[in-house]
Tab-separated table of C-alpha atoms and ligand atoms in Angstrom:
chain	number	residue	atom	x	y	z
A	1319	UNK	CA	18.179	-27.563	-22.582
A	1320	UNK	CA	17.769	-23.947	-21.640
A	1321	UNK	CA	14.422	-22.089	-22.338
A	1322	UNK	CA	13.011	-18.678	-21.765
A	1323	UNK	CA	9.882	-18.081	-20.363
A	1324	UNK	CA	7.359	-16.017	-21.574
A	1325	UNK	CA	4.344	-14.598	-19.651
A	1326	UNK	CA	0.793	-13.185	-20.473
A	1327	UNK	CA	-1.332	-10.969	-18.999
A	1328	UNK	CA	-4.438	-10.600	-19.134
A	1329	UNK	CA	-6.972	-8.169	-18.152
A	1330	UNK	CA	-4.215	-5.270	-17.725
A	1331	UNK	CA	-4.176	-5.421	-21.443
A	1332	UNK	CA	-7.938	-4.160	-20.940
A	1333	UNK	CA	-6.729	-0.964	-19.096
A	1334	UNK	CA	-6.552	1.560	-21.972
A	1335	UNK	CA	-4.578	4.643	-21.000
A	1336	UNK	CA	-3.130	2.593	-17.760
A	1337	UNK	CA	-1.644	0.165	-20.298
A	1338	UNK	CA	2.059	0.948	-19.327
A	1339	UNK	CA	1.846	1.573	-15.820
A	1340	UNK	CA	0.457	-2.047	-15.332
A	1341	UNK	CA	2.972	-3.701	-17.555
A	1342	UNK	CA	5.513	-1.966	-16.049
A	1343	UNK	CA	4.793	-2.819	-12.028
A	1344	UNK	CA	4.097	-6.453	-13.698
A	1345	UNK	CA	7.568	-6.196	-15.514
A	1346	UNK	CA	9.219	-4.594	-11.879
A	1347	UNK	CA	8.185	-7.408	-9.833
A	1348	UNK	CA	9.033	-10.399	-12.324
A	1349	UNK	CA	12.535	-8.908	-12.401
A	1350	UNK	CA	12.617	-8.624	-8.333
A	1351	UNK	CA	11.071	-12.050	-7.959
A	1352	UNK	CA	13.378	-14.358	-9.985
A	1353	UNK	CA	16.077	-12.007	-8.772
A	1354	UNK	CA	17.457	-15.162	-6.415
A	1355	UNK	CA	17.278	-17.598	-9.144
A	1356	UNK	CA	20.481	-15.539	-11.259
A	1357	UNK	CA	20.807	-13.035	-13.886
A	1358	UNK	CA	17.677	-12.839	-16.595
A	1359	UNK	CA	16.974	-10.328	-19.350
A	1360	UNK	CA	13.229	-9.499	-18.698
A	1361	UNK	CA	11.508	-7.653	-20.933
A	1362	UNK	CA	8.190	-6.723	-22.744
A	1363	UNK	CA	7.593	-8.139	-26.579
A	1364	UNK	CA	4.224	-7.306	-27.876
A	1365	UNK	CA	1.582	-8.185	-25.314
A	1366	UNK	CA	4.191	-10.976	-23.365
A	1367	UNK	CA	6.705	-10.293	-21.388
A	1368	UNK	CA	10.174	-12.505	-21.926
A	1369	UNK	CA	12.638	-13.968	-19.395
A	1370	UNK	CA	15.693	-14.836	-20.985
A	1371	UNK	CA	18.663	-16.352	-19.230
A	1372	UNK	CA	21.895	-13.697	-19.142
A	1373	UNK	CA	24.050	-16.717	-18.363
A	1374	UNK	CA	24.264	-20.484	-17.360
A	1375	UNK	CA	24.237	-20.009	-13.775
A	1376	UNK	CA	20.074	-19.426	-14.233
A	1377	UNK	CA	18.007	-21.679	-12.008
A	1378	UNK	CA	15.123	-21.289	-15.004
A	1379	UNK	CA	12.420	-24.019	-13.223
A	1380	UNK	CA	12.734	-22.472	-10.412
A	1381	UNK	CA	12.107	-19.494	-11.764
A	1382	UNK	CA	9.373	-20.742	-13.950
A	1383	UNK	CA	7.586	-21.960	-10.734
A	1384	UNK	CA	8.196	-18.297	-9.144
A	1385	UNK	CA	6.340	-16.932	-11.872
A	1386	UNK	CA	3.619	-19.000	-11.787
A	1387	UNK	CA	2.707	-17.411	-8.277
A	1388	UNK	CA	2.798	-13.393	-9.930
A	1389	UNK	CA	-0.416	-11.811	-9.849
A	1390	UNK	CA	-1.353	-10.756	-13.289
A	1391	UNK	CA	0.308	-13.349	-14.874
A	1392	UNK	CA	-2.523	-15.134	-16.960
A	1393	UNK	CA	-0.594	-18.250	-18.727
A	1394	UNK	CA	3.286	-18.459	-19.341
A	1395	UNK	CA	5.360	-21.437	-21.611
A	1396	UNK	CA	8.626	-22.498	-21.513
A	1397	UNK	CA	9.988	-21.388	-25.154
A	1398	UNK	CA	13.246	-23.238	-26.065
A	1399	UNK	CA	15.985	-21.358	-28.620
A	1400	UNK	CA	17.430	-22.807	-31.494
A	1401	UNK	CA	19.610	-21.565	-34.474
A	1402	UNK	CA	17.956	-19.695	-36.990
A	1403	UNK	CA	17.562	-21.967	-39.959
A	1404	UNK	CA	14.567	-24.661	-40.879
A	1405	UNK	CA	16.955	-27.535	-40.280
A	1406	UNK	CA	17.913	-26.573	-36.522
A	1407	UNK	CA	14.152	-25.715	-36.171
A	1408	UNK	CA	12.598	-28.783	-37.285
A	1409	UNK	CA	15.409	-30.983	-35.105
A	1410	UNK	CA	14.696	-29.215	-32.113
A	1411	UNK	CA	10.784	-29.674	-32.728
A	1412	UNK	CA	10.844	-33.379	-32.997
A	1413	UNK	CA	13.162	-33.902	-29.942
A	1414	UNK	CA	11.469	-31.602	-27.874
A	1415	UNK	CA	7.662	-32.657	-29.072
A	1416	UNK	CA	6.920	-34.593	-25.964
A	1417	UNK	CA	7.631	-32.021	-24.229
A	1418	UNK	CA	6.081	-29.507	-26.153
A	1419	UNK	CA	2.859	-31.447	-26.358
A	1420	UNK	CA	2.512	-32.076	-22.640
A	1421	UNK	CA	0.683	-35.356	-23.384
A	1422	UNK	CA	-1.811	-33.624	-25.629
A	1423	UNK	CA	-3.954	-35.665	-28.781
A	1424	UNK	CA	-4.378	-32.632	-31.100
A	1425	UNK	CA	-1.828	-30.128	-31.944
A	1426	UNK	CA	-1.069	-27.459	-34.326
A	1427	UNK	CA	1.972	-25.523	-34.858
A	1428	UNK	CA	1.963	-21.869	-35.413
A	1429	UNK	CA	4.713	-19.497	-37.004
A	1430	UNK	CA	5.660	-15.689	-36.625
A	1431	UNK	CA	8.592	-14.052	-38.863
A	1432	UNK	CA	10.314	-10.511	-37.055
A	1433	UNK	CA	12.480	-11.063	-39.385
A	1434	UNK	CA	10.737	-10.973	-42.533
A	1435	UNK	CA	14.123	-11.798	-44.727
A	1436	UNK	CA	13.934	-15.544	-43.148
A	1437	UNK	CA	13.340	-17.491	-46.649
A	1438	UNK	CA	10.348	-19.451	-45.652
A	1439	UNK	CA	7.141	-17.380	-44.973
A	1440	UNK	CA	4.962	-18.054	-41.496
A	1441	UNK	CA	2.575	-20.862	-43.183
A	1442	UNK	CA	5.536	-22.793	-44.408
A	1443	UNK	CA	7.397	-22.735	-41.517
A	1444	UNK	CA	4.274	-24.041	-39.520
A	1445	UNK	CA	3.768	-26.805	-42.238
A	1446	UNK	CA	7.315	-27.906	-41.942
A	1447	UNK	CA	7.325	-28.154	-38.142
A	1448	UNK	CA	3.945	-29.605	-37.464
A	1449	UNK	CA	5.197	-32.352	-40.031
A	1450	UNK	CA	8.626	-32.713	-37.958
A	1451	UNK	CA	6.284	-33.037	-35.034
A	1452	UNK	CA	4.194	-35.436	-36.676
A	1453	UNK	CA	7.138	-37.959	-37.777
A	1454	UNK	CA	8.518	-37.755	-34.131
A	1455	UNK	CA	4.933	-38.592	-32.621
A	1456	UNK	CA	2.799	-40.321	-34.936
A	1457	UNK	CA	-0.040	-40.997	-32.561
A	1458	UNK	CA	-0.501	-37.416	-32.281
A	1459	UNK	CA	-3.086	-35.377	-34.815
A	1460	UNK	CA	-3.013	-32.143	-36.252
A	1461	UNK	CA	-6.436	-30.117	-35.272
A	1462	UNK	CA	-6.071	-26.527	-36.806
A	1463	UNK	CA	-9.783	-25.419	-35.591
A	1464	UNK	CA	-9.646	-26.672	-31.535
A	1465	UNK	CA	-5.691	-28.004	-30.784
A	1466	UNK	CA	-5.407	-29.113	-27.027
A	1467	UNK	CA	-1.709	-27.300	-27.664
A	1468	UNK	CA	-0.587	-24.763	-30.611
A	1469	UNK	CA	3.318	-25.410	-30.707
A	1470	UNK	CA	4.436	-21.691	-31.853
A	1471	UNK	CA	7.300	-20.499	-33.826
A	1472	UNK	CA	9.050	-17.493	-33.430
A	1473	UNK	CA	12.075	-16.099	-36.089
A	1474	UNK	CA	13.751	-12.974	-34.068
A	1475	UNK	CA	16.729	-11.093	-34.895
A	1476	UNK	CA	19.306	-13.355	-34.023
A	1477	UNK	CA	17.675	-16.599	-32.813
A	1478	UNK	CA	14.532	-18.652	-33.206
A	1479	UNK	CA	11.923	-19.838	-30.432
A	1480	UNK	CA	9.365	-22.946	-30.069
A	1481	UNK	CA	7.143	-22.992	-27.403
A	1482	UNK	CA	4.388	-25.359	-26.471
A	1483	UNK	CA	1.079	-25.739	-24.259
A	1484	UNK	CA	0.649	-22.713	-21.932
A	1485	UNK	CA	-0.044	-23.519	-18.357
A	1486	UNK	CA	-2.729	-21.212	-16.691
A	1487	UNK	CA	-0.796	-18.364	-14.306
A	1488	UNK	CA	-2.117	-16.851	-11.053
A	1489	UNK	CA	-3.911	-14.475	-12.339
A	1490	UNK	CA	-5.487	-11.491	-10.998
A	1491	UNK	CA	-3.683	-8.064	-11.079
A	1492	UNK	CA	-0.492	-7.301	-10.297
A	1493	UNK	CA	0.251	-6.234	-6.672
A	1494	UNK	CA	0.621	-2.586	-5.750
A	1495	UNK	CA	-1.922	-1.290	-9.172
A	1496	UNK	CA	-4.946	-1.800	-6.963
A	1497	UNK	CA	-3.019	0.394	-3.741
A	1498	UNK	CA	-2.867	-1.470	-0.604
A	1499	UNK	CA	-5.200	-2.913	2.891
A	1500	UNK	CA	-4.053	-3.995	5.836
A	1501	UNK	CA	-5.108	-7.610	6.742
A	1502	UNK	CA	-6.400	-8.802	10.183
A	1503	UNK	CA	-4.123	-12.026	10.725
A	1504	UNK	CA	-5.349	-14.345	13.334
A	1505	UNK	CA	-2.681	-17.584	13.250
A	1506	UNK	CA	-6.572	-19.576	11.896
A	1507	UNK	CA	-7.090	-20.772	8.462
A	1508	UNK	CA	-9.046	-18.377	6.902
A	1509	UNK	CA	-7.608	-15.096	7.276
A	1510	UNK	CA	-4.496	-16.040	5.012
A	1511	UNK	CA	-7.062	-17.094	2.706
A	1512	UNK	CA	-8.736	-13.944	2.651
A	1513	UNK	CA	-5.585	-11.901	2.116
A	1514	UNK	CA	-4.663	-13.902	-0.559
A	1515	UNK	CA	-7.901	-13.090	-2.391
A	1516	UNK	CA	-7.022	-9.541	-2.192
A	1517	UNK	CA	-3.785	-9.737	-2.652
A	1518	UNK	CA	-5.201	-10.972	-6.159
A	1519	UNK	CA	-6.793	-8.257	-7.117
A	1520	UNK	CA	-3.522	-6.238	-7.114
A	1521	UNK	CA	-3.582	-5.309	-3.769
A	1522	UNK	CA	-0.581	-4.797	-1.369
A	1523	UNK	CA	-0.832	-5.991	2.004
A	1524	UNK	CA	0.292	-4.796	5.379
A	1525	UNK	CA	-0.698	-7.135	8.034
A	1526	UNK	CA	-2.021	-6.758	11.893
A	1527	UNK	CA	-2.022	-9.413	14.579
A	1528	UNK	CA	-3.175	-9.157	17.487
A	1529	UNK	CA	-1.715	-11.113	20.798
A	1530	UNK	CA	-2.331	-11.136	24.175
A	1531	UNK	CA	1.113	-12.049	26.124
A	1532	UNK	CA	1.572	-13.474	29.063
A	1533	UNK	CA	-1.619	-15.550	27.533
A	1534	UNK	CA	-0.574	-15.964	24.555
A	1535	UNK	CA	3.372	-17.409	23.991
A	1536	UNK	CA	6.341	-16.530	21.479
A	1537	UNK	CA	5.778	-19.927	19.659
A	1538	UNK	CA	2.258	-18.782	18.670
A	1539	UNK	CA	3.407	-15.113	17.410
A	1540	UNK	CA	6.034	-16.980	15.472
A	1541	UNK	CA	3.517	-18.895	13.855
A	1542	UNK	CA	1.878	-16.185	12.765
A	1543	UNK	CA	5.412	-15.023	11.237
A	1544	UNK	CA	5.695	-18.174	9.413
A	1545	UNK	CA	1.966	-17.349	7.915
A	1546	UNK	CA	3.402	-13.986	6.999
A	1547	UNK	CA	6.329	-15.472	4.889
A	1548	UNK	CA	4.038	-17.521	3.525
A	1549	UNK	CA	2.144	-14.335	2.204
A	1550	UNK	CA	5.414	-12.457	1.201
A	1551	UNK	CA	5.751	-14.860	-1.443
A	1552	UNK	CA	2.598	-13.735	-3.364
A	1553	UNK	CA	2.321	-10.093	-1.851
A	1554	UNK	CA	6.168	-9.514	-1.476
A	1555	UNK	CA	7.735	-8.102	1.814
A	1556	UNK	CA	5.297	-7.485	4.108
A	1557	UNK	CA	5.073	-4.976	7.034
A	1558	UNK	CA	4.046	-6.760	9.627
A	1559	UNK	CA	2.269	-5.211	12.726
A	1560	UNK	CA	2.232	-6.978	16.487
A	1561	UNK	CA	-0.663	-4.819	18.925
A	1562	UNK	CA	-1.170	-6.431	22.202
A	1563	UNK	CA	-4.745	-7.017	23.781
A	1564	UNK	CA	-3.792	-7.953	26.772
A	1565	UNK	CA	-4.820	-5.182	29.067
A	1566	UNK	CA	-8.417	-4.499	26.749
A	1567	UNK	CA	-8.863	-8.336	27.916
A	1568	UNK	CA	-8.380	-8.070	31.309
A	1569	UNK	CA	-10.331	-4.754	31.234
A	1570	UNK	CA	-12.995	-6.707	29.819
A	1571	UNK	CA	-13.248	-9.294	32.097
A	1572	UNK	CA	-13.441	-6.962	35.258
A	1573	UNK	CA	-16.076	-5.171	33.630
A	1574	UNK	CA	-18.462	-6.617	31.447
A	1575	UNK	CA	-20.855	-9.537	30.806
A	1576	UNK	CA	-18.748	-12.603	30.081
A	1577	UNK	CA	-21.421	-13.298	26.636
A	1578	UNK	CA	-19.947	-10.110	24.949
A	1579	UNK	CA	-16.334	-10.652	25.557
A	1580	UNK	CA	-15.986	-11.800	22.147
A	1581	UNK	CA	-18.033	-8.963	20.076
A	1582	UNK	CA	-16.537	-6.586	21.978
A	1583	UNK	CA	-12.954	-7.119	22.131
A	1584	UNK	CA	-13.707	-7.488	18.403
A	1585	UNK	CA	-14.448	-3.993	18.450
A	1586	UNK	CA	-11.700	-3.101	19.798
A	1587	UNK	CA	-9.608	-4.919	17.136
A	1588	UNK	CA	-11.141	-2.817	14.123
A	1589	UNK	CA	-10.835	0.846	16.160
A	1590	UNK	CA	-7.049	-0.246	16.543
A	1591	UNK	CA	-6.766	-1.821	12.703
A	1592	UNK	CA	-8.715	1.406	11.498
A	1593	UNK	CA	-5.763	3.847	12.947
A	1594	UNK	CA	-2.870	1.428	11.637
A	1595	UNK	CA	-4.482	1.750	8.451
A	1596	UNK	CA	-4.694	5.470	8.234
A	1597	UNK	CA	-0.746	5.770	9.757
A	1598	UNK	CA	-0.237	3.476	7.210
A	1599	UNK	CA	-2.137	4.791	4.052
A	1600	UNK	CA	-4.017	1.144	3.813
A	1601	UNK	CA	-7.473	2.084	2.344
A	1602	UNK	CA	-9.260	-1.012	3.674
A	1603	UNK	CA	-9.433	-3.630	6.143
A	1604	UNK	CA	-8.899	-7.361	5.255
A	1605	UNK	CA	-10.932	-10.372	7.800
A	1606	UNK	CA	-11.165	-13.605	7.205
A	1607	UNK	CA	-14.575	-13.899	8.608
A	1608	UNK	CA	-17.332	-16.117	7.146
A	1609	UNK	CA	-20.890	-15.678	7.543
A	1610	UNK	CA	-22.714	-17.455	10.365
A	1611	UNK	CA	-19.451	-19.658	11.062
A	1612	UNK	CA	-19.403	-18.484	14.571
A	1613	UNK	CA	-21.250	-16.410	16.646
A	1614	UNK	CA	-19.051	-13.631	16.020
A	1615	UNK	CA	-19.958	-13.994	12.540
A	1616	UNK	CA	-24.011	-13.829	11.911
A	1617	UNK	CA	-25.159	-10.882	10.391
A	1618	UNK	CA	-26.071	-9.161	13.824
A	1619	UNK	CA	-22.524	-9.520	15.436
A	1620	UNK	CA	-20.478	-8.047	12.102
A	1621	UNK	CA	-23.213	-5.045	11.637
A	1622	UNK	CA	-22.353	-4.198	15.429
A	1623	UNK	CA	-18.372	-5.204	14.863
A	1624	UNK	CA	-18.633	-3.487	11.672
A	1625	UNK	CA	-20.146	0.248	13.606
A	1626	UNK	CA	-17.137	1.053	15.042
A	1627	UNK	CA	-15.307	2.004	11.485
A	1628	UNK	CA	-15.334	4.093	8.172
A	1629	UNK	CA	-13.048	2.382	5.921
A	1630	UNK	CA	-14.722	-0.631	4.269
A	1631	UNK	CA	-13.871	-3.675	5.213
A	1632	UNK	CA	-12.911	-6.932	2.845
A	1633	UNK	CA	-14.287	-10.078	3.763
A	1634	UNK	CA	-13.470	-12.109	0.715
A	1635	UNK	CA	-14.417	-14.932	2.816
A	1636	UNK	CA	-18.256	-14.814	3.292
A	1637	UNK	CA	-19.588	-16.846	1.282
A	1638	UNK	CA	-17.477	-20.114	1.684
A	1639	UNK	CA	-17.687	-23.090	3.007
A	1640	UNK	CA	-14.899	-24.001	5.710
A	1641	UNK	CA	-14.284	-26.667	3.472
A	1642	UNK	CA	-13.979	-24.533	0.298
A	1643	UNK	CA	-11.188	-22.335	2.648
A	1644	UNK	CA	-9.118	-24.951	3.617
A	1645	UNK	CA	-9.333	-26.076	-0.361
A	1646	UNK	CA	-7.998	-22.731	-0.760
A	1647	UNK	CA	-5.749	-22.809	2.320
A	1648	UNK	CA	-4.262	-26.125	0.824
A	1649	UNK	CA	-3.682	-24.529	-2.541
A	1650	UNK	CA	-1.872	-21.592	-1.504
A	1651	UNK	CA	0.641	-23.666	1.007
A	1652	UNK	CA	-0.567	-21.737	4.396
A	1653	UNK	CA	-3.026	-24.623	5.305
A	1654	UNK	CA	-0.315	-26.662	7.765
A	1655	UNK	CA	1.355	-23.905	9.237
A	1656	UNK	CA	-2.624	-22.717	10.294
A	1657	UNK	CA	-3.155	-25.760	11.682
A	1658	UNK	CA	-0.062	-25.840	13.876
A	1659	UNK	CA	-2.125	-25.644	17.624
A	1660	UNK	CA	-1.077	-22.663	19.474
A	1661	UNK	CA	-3.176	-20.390	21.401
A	1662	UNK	CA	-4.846	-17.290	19.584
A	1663	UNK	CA	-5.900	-14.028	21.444
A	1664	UNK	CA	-9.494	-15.051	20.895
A	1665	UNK	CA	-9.613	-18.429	22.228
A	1666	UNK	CA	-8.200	-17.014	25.460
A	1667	UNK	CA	-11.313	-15.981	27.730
A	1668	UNK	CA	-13.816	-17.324	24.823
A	1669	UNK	CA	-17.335	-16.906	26.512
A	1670	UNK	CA	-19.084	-20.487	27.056
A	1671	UNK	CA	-22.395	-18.661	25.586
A	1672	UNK	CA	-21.111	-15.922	23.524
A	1673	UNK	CA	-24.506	-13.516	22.203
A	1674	UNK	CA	-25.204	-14.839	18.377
A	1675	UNK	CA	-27.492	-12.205	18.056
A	1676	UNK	CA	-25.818	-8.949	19.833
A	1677	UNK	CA	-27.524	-5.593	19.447
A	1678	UNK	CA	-25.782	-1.833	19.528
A	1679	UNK	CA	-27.578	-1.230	22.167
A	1680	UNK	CA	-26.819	-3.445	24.271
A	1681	UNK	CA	-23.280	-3.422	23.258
A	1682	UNK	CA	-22.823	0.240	23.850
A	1683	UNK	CA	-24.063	-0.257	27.466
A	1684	UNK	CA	-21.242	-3.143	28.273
A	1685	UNK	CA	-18.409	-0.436	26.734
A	1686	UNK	CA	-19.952	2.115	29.363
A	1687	UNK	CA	-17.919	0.903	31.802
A	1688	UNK	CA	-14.563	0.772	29.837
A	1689	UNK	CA	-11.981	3.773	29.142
A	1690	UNK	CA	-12.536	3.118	25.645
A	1691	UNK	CA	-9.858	5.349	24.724
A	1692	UNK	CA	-7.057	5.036	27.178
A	1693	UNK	CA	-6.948	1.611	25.954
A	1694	UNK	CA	-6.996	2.108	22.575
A	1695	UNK	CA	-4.086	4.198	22.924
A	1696	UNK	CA	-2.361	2.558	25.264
A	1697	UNK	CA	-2.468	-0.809	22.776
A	1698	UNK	CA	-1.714	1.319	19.938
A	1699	UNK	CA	1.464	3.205	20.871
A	1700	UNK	CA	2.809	-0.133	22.147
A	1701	UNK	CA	2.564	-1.123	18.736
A	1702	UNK	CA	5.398	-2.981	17.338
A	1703	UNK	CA	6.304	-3.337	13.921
A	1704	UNK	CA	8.976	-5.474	11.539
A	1705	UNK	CA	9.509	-6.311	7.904
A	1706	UNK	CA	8.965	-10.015	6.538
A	1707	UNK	CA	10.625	-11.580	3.568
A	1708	UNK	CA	9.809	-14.273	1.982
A	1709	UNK	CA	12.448	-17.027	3.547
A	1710	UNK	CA	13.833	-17.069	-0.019
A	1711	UNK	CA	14.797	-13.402	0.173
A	1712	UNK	CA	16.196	-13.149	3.265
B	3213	ATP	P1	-9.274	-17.369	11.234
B	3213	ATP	O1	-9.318	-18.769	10.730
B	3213	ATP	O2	-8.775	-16.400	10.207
B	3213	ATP	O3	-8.592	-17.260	12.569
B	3213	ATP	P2	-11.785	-17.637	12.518
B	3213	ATP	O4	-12.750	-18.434	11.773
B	3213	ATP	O5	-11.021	-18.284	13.617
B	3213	ATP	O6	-10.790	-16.958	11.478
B	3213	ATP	P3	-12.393	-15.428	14.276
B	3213	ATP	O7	-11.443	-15.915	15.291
B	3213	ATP	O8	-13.759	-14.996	14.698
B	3213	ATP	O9	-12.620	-16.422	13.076
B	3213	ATP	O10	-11.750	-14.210	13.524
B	3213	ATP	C1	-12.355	-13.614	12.427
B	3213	ATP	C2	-11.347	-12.721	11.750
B	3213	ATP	O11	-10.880	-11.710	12.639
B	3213	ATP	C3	-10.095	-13.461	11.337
B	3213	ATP	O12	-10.248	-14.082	10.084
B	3213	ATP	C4	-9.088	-12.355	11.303
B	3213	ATP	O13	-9.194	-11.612	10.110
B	3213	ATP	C5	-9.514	-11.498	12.483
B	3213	ATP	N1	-8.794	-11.923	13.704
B	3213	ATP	C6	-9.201	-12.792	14.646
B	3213	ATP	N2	-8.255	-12.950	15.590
B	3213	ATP	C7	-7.235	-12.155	15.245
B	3213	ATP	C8	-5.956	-11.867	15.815
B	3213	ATP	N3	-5.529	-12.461	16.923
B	3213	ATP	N4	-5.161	-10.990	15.175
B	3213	ATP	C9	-5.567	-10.401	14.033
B	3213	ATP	N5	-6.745	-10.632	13.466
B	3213	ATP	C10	-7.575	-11.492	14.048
B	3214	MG	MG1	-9.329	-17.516	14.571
């Protein structure tokens, strides 16, 4: 049977005067995210926005699972149509109750007239279809005070709606409201994690990876491509931004102490992600760094990573647990393609006894012997950059 689906949001509602321009990114990006699943009527009623079917050709689970993945979303149903009169109403209740109860003990059912010429008013409509419910699932209860599921009845213009239990949505804000950051996308586990935390907060993101060719190989970059599709399908298309380290590694390796290799081609990596963000108009940086999970990562190492930059810096990350990540990492489907074991520009030249506890100082003396900038431009005007889809939109 076909359905519509209908979505919440929730705290854009809270945004006062920004009311509209929320709803109506929210209501932009449903439309161009179910766009592959065939042609839908989306639009806003009261505080929920609808997706109706414009023909039989829709795919609607699939497009019920899409919008389960929009940021701002807060719970969405499945609400079925019937005919507009108490007999087609009731029937469709009691066939569809299973379904409409989702395995829930307690229900109640709930009724709303648009059309206030419909004979019946709201409470007897909700009587008659709780009781319709009843007959077709006896073991079921009636709870008006706490339901598990309120099974809700809508009389429109032309048609008639029952929906059931809502299902918790992605929640967040929708993507775009909160302007955008460019994320710093190692082919690990936890920087996709990190971006997607952002990404929730309404976020767009542009993302940067760094490689180091001849060491590191085409399968590896492609990887990280895969991880950026991956992201697409929360964040939309992505620009995606390749920089090579390759000559900054070398450089470092003729020059400096082999225990800072790691802190300091760090450095490098924010100067470079600090000047794709301005060309770019990204007001933050994204890492998926955690604290004191290596040595790159104790308080001492990001205060002296973190020097070489204005814009702040996102690390969603810092208070998990590796475990907690790849929890996360599971959830949002990037966790296997992470795993996947191809070379990354760090763990080429990784010092055996990299400094845990690196000071400025000491820092500034090893980049002494670099051409700081020459290489910094050199890396960044080699620059490459592409567009990522989702596969689905490609
Ligand atoms: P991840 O699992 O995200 O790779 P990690 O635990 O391996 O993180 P590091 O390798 O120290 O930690 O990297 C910390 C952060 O720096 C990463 O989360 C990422 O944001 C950024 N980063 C590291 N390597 C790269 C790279 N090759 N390209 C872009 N960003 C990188
Ligand atoms: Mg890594």
């Amino acid at each position: 049977m076909n359905y519509s689906i209908l979505l919440k949001f929730g705290e854009i509602t809270l945004k006062g005067a920004n009311r509209a321009y929320f709803e109506n990114t929210l209501l932009r990006q449903v439309r161009y995210r179910i766009k592959p699943f065939g042609k839908f009527n989306v639009f806003k009623s009261q505080s929920t926005i609808c997706v109706e079917p414009a023909d039989d050709g829709c795919d609607m689970d699939a497009a019920y699972e899409t919008c389960k993945k929009i940021f701002g979303v807060i719970a969405l149903c499945r609400a079925y149509e019937t005919e507009k009169n108490m007999d087609a109403i009731e029937k469709t209740a009691a066939e569809l109750a299973p379904v409409l109860l989702g395995g829930a003990k307690t229900f109640k059912a709930d009724a709303r007239r648009a059309d206030k010429s419909f004979p019946l008013s709201s409470p007897e409509i909700a009587a008659n279809v709780g009781g319709a419910i009843l007959e077709a699932c006896p073991h079921v209860k009636v709870d008006v005070h706490d339901p598990e599921v309120t099974v809700r009845v809508e009389i429109r213009d032309e048609k008639a709606f029952i929906s059931g239990g809502q299902e918790k949505g992605a929640g967040g804000m929708p993507v775009t409201t909160n302007g955008k950051a460019l994320l710093l996308l190692s082919g690990g586990i936890d920087s996709p994690v990190a971006g997607h935390m952002i990404c929730r907060r309404g976020v767009k993101l542009e993302a940067l990876h760094f490689e180091s060719f001849p060491y590191t190989s085409e399968q590896a970059l492609e990887k990280v491509r895969d991880l950026v599709r991956i992201i697409a399908g929360y964040n939309g298309a992505v620009c995606f931004h390749t920089v090579s380290v390759t000559e900054i590694q070398e450089a470092l390796m003729k020059n400096c102490e082999e225990e800072y290799f790691t802190i300091l081609l760090r450095r490098f990596m924010m100067r470079i992600a600090e000047k794709v963000a301005a060309e770019r108009e990204c007001g933050a940086i994204v890492t998926g760094e955690s604290l004191g999970q290596v040595a790159s990562q104790t308080i001492e190492a990001l205060n002296v990573t973190n020097s070489t930059v204005s814009i702040p810096v996102f690390r969603p990350c810092i208070g998990l647990d590796k475990e907690e990540i790849i929890t996360r990492a599971r959830q949002i489907g990037t966790f296997e393609t992470s795993v996947l074991p191809f070379e990354d520009c760090c763990t080429v030249f990784t010092p055996r006894h990299p400094k845990t506890k690196p000071t400025l100082e000491n820092v500034l003396r090893e980049e002494e012997r670099l051409d700081i900038d020459g290489l910094i431009s050199r890396a960044y005007e080699a620059k490459k950059q592409e567009w990522i889809k989702e596969s689905l939109y490609e």
